[in-house]
Short mmCIF file of C-alpha atoms in Angstrom, two decimals:
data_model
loop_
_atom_site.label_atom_id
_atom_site.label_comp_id
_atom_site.label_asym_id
_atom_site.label_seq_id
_atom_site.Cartn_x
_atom_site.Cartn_y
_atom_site.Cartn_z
CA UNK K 244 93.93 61.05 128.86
CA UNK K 245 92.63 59.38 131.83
CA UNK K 246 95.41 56.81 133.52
CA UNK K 247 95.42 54.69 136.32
CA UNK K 248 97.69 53.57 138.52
CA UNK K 249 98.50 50.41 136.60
CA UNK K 250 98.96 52.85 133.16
CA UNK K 251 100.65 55.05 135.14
CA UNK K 252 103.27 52.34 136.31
CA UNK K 253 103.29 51.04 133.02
CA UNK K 254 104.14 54.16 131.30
CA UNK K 255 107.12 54.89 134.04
CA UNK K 256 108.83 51.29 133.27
CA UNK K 257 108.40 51.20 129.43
CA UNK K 258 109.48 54.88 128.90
CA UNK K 259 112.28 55.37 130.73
CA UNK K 260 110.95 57.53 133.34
CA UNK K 261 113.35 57.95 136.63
CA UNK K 262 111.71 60.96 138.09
CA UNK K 263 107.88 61.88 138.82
CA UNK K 264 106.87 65.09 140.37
CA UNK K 265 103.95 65.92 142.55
CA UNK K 266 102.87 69.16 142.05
CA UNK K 267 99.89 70.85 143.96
CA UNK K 268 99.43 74.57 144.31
CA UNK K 269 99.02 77.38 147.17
CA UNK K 270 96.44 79.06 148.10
CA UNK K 271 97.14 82.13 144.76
CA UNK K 272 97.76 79.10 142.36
CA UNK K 273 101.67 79.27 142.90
CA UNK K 274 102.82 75.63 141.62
CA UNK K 275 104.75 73.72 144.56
CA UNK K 276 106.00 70.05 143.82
CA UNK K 277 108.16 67.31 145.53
CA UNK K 278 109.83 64.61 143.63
CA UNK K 279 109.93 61.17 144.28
CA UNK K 280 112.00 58.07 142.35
CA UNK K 281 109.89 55.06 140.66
CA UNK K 282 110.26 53.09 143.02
CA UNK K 283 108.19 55.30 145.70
CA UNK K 284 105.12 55.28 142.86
CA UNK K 285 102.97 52.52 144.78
CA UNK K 286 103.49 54.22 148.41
CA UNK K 287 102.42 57.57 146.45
CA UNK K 288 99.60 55.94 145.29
CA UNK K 289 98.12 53.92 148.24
CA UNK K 290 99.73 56.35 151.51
CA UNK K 291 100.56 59.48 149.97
CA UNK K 292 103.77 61.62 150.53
CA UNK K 293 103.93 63.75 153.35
CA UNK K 294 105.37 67.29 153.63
CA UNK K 295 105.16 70.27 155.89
CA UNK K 296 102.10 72.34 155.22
CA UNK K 297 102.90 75.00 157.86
CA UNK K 298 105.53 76.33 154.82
CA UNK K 299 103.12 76.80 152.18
CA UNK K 300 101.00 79.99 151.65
CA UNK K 301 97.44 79.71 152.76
CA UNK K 302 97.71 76.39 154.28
CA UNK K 303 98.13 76.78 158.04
CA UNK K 304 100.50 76.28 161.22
CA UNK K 305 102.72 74.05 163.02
CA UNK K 306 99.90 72.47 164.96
CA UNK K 307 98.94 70.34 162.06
CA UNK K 308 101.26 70.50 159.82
CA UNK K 309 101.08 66.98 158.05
CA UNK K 310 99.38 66.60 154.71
CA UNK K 311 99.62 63.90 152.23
CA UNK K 312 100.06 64.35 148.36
CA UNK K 313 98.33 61.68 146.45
CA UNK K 314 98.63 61.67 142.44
CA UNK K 315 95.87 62.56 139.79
CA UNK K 316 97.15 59.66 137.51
CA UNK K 317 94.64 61.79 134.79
CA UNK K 318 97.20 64.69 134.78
CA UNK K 319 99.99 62.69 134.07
CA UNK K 320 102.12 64.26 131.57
CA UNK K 321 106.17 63.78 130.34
CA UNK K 322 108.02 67.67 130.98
CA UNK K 323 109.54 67.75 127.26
CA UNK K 324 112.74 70.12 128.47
CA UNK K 325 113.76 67.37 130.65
CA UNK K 326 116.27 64.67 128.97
CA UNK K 327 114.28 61.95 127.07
CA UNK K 328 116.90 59.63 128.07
CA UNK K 329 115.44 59.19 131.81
CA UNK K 330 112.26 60.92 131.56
CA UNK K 331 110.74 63.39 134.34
CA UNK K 332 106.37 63.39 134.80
CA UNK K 333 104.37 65.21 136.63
CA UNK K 334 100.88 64.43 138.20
CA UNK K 335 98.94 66.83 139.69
CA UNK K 336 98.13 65.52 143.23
CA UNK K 337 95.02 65.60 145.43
CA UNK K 338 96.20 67.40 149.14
CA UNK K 339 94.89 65.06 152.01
CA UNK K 340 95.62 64.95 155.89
CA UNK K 341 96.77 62.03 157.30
CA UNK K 342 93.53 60.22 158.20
CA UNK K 343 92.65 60.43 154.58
CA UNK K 344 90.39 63.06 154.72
CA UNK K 345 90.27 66.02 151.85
CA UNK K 346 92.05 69.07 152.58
CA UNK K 347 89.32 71.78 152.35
CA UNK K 348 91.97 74.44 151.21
CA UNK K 349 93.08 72.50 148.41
CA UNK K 350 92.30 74.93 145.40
CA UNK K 351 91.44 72.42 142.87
CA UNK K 352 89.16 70.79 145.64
CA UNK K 353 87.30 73.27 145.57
CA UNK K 354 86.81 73.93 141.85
CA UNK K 355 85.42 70.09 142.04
CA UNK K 356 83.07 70.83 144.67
CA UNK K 357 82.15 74.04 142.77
CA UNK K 358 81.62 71.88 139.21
CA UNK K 359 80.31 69.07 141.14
CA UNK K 360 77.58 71.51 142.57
CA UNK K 361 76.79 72.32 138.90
CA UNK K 362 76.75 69.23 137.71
CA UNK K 363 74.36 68.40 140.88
CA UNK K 364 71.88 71.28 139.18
CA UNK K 365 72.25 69.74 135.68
CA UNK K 366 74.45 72.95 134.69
CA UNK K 367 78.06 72.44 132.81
CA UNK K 368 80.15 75.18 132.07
CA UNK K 369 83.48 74.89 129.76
CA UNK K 370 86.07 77.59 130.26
CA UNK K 371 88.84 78.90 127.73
CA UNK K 372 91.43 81.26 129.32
CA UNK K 373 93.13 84.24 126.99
CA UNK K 374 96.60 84.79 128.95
CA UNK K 375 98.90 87.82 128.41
CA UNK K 376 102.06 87.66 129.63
CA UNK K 377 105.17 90.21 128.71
CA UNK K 378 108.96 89.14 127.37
CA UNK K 379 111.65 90.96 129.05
CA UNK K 380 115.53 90.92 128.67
CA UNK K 381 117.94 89.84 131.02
CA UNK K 382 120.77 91.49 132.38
CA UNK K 383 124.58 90.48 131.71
CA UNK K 384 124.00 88.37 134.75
CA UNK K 385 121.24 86.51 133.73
CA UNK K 386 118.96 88.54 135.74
CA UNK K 387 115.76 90.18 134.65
CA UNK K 388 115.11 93.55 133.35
CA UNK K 389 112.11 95.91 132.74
CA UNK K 390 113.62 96.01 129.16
CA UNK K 391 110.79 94.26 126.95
CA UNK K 392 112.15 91.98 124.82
CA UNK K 393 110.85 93.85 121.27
CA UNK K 394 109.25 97.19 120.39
CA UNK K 395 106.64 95.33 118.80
CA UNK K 396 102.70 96.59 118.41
CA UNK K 397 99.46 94.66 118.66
CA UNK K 398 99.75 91.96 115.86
CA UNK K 399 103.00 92.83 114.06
CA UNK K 400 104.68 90.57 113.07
CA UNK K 401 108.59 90.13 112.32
CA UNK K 402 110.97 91.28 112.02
CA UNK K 403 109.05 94.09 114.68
CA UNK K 404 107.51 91.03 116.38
CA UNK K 405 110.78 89.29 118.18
CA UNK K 406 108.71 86.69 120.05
CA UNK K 407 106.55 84.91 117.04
CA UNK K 408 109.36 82.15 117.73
CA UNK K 409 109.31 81.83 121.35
CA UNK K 410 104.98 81.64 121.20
CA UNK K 411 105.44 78.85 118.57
CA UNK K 412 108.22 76.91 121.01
CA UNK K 413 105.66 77.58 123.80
CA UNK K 414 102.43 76.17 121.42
CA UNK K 415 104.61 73.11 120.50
CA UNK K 416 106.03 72.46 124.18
CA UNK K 417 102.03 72.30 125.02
CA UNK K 418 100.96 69.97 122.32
CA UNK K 419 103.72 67.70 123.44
CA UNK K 420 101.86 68.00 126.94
CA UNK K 421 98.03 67.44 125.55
CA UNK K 422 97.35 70.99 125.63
CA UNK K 423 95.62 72.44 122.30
CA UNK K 424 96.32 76.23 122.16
CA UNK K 425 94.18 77.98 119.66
CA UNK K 426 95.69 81.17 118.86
CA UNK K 427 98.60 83.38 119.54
CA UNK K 428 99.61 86.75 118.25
CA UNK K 429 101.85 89.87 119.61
CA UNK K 430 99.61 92.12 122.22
CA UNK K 431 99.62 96.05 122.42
CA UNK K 432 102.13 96.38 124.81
CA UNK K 433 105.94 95.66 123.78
CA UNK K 434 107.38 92.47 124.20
CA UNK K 435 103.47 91.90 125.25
CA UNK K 436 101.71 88.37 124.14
CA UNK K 437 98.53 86.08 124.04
CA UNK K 438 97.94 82.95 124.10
CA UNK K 439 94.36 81.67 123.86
CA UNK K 440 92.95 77.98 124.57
CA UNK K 441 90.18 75.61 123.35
CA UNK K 442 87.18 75.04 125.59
CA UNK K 443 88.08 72.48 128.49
CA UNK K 444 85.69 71.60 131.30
CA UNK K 445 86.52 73.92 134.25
CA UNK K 446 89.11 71.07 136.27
CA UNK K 447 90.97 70.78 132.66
CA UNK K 448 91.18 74.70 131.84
CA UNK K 449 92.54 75.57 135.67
CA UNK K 450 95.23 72.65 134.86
CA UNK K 451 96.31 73.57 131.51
CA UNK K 452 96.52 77.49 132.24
CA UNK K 453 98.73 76.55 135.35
CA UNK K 454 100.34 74.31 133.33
CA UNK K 455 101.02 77.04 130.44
CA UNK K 456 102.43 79.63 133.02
CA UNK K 457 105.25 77.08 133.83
CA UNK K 458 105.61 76.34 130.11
CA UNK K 459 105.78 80.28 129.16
CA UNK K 460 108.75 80.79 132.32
CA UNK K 461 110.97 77.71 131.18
CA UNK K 462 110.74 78.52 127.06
CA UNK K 463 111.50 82.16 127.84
CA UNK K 464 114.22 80.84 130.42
CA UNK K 465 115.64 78.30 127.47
CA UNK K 466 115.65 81.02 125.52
CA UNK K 467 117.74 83.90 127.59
CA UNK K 468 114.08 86.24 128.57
CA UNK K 469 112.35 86.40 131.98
CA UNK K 470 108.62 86.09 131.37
CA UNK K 471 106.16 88.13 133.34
CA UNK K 472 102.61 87.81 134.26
CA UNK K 473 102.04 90.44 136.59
CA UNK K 474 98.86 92.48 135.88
CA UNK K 475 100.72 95.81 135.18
CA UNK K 476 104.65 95.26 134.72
CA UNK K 477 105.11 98.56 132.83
CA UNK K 478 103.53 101.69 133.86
CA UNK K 479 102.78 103.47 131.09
CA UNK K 480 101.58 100.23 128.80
CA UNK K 481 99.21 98.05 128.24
CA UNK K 482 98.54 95.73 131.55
CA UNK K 483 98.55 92.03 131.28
CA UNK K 484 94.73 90.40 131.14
CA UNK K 485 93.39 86.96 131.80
CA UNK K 486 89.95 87.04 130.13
CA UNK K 487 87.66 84.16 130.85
CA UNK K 488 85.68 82.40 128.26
CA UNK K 489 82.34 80.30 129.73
CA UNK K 490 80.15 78.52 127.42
CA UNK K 491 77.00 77.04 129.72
CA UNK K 492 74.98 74.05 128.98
CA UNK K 493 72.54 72.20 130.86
CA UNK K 494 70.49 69.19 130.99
CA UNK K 495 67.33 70.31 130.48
CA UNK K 496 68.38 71.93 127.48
CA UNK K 497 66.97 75.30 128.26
CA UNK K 498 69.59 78.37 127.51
CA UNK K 499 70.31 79.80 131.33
CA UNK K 500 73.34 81.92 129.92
CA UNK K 501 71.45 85.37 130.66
CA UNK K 502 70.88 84.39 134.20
CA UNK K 503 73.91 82.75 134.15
CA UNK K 504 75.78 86.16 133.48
CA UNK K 505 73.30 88.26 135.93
CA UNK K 506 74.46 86.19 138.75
CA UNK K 507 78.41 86.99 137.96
CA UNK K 508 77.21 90.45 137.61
CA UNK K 509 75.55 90.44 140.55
CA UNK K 510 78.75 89.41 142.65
CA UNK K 511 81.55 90.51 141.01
CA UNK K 512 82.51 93.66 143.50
CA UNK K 513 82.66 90.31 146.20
CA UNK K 514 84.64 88.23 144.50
CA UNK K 515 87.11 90.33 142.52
CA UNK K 516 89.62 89.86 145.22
CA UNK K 517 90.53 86.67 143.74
CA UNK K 518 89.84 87.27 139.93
CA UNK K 519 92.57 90.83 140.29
CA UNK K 520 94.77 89.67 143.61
CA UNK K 521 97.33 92.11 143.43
CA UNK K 522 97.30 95.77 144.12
CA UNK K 523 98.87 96.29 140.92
CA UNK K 524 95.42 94.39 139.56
CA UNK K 525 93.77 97.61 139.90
CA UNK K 526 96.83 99.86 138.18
CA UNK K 527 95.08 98.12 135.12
CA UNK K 528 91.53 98.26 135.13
CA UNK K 529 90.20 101.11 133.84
CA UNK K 530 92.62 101.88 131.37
CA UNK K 531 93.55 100.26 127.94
CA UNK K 532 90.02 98.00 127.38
CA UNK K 533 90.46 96.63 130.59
CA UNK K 534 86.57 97.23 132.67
CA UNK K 535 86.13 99.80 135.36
CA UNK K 536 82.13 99.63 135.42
CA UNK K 537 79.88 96.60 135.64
CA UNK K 538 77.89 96.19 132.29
CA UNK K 539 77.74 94.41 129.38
CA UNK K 540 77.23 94.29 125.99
CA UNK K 541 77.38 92.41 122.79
CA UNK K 542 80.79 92.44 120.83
CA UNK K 543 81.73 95.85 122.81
CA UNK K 544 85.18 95.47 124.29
CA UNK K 545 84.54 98.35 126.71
CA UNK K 546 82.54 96.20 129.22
CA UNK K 547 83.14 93.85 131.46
CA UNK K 548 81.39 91.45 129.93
CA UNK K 549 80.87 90.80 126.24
CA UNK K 550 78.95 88.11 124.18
CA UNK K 551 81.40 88.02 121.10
CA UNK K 552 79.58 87.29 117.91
CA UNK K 553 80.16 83.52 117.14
CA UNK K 554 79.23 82.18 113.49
CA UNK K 555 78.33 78.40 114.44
CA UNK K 556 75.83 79.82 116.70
CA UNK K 557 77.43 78.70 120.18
CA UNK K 558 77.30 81.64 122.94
CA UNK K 559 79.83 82.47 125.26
CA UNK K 560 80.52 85.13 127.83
CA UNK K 561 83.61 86.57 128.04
CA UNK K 562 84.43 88.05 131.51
CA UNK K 563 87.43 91.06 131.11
CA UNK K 564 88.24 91.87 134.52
CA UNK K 565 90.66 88.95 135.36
CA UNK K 566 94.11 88.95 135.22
CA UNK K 567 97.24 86.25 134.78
CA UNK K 568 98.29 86.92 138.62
CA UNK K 569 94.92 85.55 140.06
CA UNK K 570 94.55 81.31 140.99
CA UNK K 571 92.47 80.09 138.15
CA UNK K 572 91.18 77.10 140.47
CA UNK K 573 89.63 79.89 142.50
CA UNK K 574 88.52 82.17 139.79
CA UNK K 575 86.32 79.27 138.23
CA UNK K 576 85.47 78.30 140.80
CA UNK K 577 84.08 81.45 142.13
CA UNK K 578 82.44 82.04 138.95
CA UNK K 579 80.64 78.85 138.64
CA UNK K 580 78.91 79.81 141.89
CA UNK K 581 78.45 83.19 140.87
CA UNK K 582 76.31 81.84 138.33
CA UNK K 583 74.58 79.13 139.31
CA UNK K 584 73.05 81.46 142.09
CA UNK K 585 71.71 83.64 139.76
CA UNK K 586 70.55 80.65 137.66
CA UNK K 587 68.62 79.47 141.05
CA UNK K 588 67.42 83.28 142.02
CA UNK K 589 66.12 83.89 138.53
CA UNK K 590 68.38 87.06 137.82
CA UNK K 591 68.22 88.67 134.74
CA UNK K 592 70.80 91.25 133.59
CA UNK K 593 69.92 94.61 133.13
CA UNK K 594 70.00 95.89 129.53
CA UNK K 595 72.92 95.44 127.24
CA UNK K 596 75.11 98.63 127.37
CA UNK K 597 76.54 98.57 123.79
CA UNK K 598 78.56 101.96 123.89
CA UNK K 599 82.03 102.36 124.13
CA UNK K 600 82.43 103.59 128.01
CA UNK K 601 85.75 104.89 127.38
CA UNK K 602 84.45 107.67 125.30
CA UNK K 603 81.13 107.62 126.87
CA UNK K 604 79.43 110.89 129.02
CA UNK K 605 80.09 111.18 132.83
CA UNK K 606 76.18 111.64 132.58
CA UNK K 607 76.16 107.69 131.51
CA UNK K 608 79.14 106.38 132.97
CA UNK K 609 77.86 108.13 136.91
CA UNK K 610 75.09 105.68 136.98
CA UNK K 611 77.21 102.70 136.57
CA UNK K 612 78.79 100.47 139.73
CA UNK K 613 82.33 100.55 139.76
CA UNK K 614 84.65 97.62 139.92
CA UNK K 615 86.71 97.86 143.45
CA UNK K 616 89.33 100.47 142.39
CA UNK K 617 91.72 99.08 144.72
CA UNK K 618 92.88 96.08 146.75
CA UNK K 619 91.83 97.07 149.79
CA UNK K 620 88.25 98.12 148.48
CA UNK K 621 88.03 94.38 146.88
CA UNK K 622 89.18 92.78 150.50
CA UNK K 623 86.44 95.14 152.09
CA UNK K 624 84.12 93.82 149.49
CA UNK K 625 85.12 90.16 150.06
CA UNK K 626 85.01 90.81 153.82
CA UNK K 627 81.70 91.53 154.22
CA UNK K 628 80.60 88.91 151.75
CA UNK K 629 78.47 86.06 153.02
CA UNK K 630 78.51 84.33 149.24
CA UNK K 631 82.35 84.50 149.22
CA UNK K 632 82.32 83.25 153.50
CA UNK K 633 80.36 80.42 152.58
CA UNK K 634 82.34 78.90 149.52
CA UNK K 635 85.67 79.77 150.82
CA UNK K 636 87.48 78.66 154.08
CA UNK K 637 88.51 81.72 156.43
CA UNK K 638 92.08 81.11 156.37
CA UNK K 639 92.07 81.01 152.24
CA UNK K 640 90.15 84.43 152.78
CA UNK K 641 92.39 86.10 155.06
CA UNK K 642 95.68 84.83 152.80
CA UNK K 643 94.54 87.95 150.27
CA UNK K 644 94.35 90.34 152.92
CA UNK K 645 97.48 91.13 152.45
#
């Protein structure tokens, strides 16, 4: 729903609510938030609140350390685990500096500069986000294990499938929040799971998979399990993947999806630094349908990208090579750009690849570009990136160096 400020007060006085968080994220989509009382709603609003930038990841120094939270009232949403009897919101907040002025590091910024750039080119693209995420066991102490929380295999259900109850508490926690999932169902891996999302325009789809990463940790918290969305949390299973949905539209009605895809294609060695962050990101790929080499193909879930058959006729691309650890902000937004520059250079991919690469001939496969194979190949890759230079500011670059 789309508030304002008057709603938003509203809202606050006739339900009850005595505590409103501002939450605003760090430069690898880590959720940060200060809380304020009602009464401190209008300065929010008009001023801002101010807090110490120098402490958060990505953001900068000591020299200029004031920024500013101001409140999305659109994102305004009632935390359902808090007591109904004296509510708690939260509003995602735009990051300012003290003169008012944007803060260029601000990650949703600059996935609305990104769409706005798209819009400006009469392109729209709507993402949905497939999120794995594993179920693990605490200790005696309350402190989490490696021990998953079932032995369960892709699709089972119970009584193999332990967490078809904590997925459902985690779908109806997000429709209490405005958040539609679509799907959910027990992944390969055990105590491994998916949760998969309707079509949002890009802003939306960044919000509501941040938001359903803090869902997932408090359910499995509520109910005794640590949940994990590292890329590769168990050596010798199935890693944890993020795949991207796009669907792209435009106003001239012409179908720019094929150049659309060449251009992510094209730069996907640059800007898999922020779509696989971790160095455990590239423990995954290449094993266990996660992508190694960049192709695609239709339906083939070998590639890195794949056009999935779709019976109402609607096209999509599904990108594989993303994982749950990487800022979604900054993976759409990268993405967007990705393709509307090969939408503007006229690229067209090269020839579907429709064979299963993990069985296919080193004759094949030897011809192929490689994803980075490791972090510090994908920071080399971003380093000497002019794309990635211009869309990102140098200190959000040099944040994933590490």
């Amino acid at each position: 729903m789309h508030y304002s400020y008057e709603d938003v007060e509203t809202f606050i006085q006739e339900e009850n609510v005595k505590f409103i968080r501002l939450a605003f994220f760090d430069v690898f989509g880590v959720q940060k938030n200060i809380s304020i009382l009602p009464q401190e709603l209008k300065r929010a609003f008009s001023e801002g609140i101010s807090f110490d930038a120098s402490a958060i990841a990505g953001f900068g120094d000591t020299a200029k350390s004031d920024l500013f939270l101001k409140p999305d009232p659109s994102t305004l949403v009632v935390l359902p685990w808090r007591p109904m009897d004296g509510r708690v919101v939260r509003m995602y907040c735009d990051i300012v500096y003290p003169d008012g002025t944007l803060f260029e590091k601000d990650c949703r910024l600059i996935l609305k500069q990104a769409v706005a750039e798209a819009a400006a080119a009469g392109i729209h693209v709507d993402f949905g986000a497939e999120v794995e995420f594993y179920l693990f066991q605490n200790d005696e102490h309350g402190q989490p294990t490696d021990i998953p929380f079932d032995r369960a295999g892709y699709m089972d259900v119970a009584p193999k499938d332990r967490g078809e109850d904590v997925r459902r508490e985690i779908c109806f926690t997000l429709i209490d929040m405005g958040i539609q999932p679509e799907a959910s169902h027990h992944e390969e891996g055990p105590g491994q799971n998916e949760i998969d999302f309707r079509y949002s325009d890009a802003l939306s789809a960044a919000d509501q998979t941040s938001t359903f990463k803090w869902v997932v940790e408090m359910v499995a918290m509520g109910n005794g399990l640590h949940a994990d969305f590292s890329p590769k949390p168990l050596s010798a299973e199935a890693g944890s993947g993020m795949h991207v949905n796009m669907s792209v539209t435009s106003d001239d009605g012409q179908d720019h999806q094929d150049a659309f895809m060449a251009g992510i294609l094209a730069h996907i060695r640059e800007i898999t630094l922020f779509l696989n962050p971790h160095a455990d990101s590239y423990l995954r790929l290449g094993e266990m349908k996660a992508p190694r080499y960049i192709s695609w193909s239709r339906e083939n879930r070998s590639q890195l990208i794949r056009i999935p058959a779709m019976k109402n006729g609607r096209k999509r691309i599904e990108l594989r090579s993303p994982d749950p650890s990487a800022n979604p902000y900054l993976c759409y937004a990268l993405l967007i750009h990705a393709g509307l520059d090969g939408i503007r250079s006229g690229l067209k991919p090269a020839p579907a690849l429709d064979v299963n690469l993990f069985q296919a001939e080193a004759s094949l496969t030897r011809k192929l570009d490689k994803l980075p194979q490791s972090h510090q190949e994908a920071w080399e890759m971003t380093e000497r990136s002019d794309f990635v230079k211009r869309l990102l500011p140098e200190s959000v670059i040099k944040a994933y160096r590490y």
